[in-house]
C-alpha positions as CSV (number, residue, x, y, z in Angstrom):
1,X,-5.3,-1.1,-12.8
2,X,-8.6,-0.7,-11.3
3,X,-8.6,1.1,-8.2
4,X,-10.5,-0.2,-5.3
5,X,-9.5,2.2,-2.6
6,X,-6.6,4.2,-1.2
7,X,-6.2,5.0,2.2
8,X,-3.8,7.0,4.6
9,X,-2.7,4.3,7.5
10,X,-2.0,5.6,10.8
11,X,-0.9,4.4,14.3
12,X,-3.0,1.1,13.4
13,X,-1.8,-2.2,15.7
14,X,-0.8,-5.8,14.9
15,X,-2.9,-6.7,11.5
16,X,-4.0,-10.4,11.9
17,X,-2.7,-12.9,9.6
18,X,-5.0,-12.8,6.5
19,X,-5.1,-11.9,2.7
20,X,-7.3,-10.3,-0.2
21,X,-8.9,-12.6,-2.7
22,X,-8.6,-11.2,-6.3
23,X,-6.9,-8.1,-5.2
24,X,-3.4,-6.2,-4.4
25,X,-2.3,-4.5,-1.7
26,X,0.2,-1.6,-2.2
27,X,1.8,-0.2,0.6
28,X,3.9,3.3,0.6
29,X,5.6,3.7,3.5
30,X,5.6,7.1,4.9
31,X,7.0,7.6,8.7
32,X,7.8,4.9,10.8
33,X,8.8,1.6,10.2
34,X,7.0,-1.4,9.9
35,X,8.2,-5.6,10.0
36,X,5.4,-7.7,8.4
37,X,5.6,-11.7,7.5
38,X,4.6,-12.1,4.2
39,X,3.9,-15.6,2.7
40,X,6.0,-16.6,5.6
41,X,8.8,-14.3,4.9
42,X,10.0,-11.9,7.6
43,X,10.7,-8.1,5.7
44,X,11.5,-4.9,7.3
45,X,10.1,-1.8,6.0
46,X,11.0,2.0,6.5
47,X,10.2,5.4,4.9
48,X,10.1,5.5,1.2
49,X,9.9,1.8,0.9
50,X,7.0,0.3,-1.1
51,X,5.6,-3.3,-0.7
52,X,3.4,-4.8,-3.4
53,X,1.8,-7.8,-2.1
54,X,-0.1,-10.5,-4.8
55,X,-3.4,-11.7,-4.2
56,X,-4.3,-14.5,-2.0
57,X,-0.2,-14.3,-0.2
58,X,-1.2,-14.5,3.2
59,X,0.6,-11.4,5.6
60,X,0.4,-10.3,8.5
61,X,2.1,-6.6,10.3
62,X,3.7,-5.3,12.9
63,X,4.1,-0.9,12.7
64,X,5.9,1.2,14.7
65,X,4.7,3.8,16.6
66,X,4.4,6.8,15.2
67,X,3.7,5.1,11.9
68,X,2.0,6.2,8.4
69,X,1.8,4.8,5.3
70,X,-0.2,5.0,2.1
71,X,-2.2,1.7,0.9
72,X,-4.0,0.6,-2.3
73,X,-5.9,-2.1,-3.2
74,X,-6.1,-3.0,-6.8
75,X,-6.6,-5.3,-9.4
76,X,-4.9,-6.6,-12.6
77,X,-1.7,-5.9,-12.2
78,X,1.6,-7.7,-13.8
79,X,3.3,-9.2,-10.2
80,X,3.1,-12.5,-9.9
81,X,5.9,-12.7,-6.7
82,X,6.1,-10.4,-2.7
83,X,7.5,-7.2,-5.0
84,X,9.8,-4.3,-2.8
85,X,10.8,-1.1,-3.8
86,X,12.9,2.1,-2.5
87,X,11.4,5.2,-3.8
88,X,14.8,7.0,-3.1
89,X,13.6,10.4,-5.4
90,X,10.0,10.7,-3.9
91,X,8.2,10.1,-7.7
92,X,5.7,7.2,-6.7
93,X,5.0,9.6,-2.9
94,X,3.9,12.1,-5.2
95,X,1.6,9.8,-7.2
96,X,0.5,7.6,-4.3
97,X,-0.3,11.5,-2.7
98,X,-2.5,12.3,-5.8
99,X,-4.5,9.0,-6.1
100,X,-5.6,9.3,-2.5
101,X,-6.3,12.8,-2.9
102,X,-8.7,11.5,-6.5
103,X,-9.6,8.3,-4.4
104,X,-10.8,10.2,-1.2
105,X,-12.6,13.1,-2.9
106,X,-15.1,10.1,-4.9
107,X,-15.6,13.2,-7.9
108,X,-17.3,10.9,-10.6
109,X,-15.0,12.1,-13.2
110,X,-11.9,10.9,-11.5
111,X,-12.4,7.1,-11.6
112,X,-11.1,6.7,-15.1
113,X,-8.0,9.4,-14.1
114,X,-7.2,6.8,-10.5
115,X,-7.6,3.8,-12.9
């Protein structure tokens, strides 16, 4: 997979329109709700709803306020298309909770574990 970074996202504005060259964006979302154009489709996200965005699609958001979500950028991964999930039973939270936890901490003998 090759993990870039993982961050928490909160109460962040308007994202201008842009994308990531050679890289995907994973977004968990946590609390809140969020409506983002993406490749110049119109989606609306909520809590326990995951976003995988290819690289080079061009997006742009729009979150709610209170908001907070989880985000990863990565590489090499098998999407080709704009790929939404519902994470109904909380299993990817708990592993999107444990790579930022590994991600933020930047112990050495974690980068293999995140990747």
């Amino acid at each position: 997979m090759n993990t870039i970074a993982c961050m928490k996202l909160s109460n962040y504005t308007t994202t201008k329109l842009h994308q990531h060259s050679g890289m995907y964006e994973i977004e968990l979302f946590i609390k809140g709700s969020e409506t983002a154009v993406i490749g110049g489709t119109t989606y609306s996200f909520n809590e326990k709803d995951i976003v995988v965005i290819p690289p080079g699609v061009m997006h742009q958001q729009f979150p709610s306020d209170p908001f907070l979500a989880i985000s990863l950028c990565c590489k090499n991964l098998p999407f080709s298309d704009v790929t939404i999930v519902h994470d109904s039973d909380n299993s990817i939270f708990t592993l999107f909770e444990l790579l930022h936890k590994v991600m933020t901490e930047k112990d050495e003998t974690y980068v293999d574990i995140s990747d």
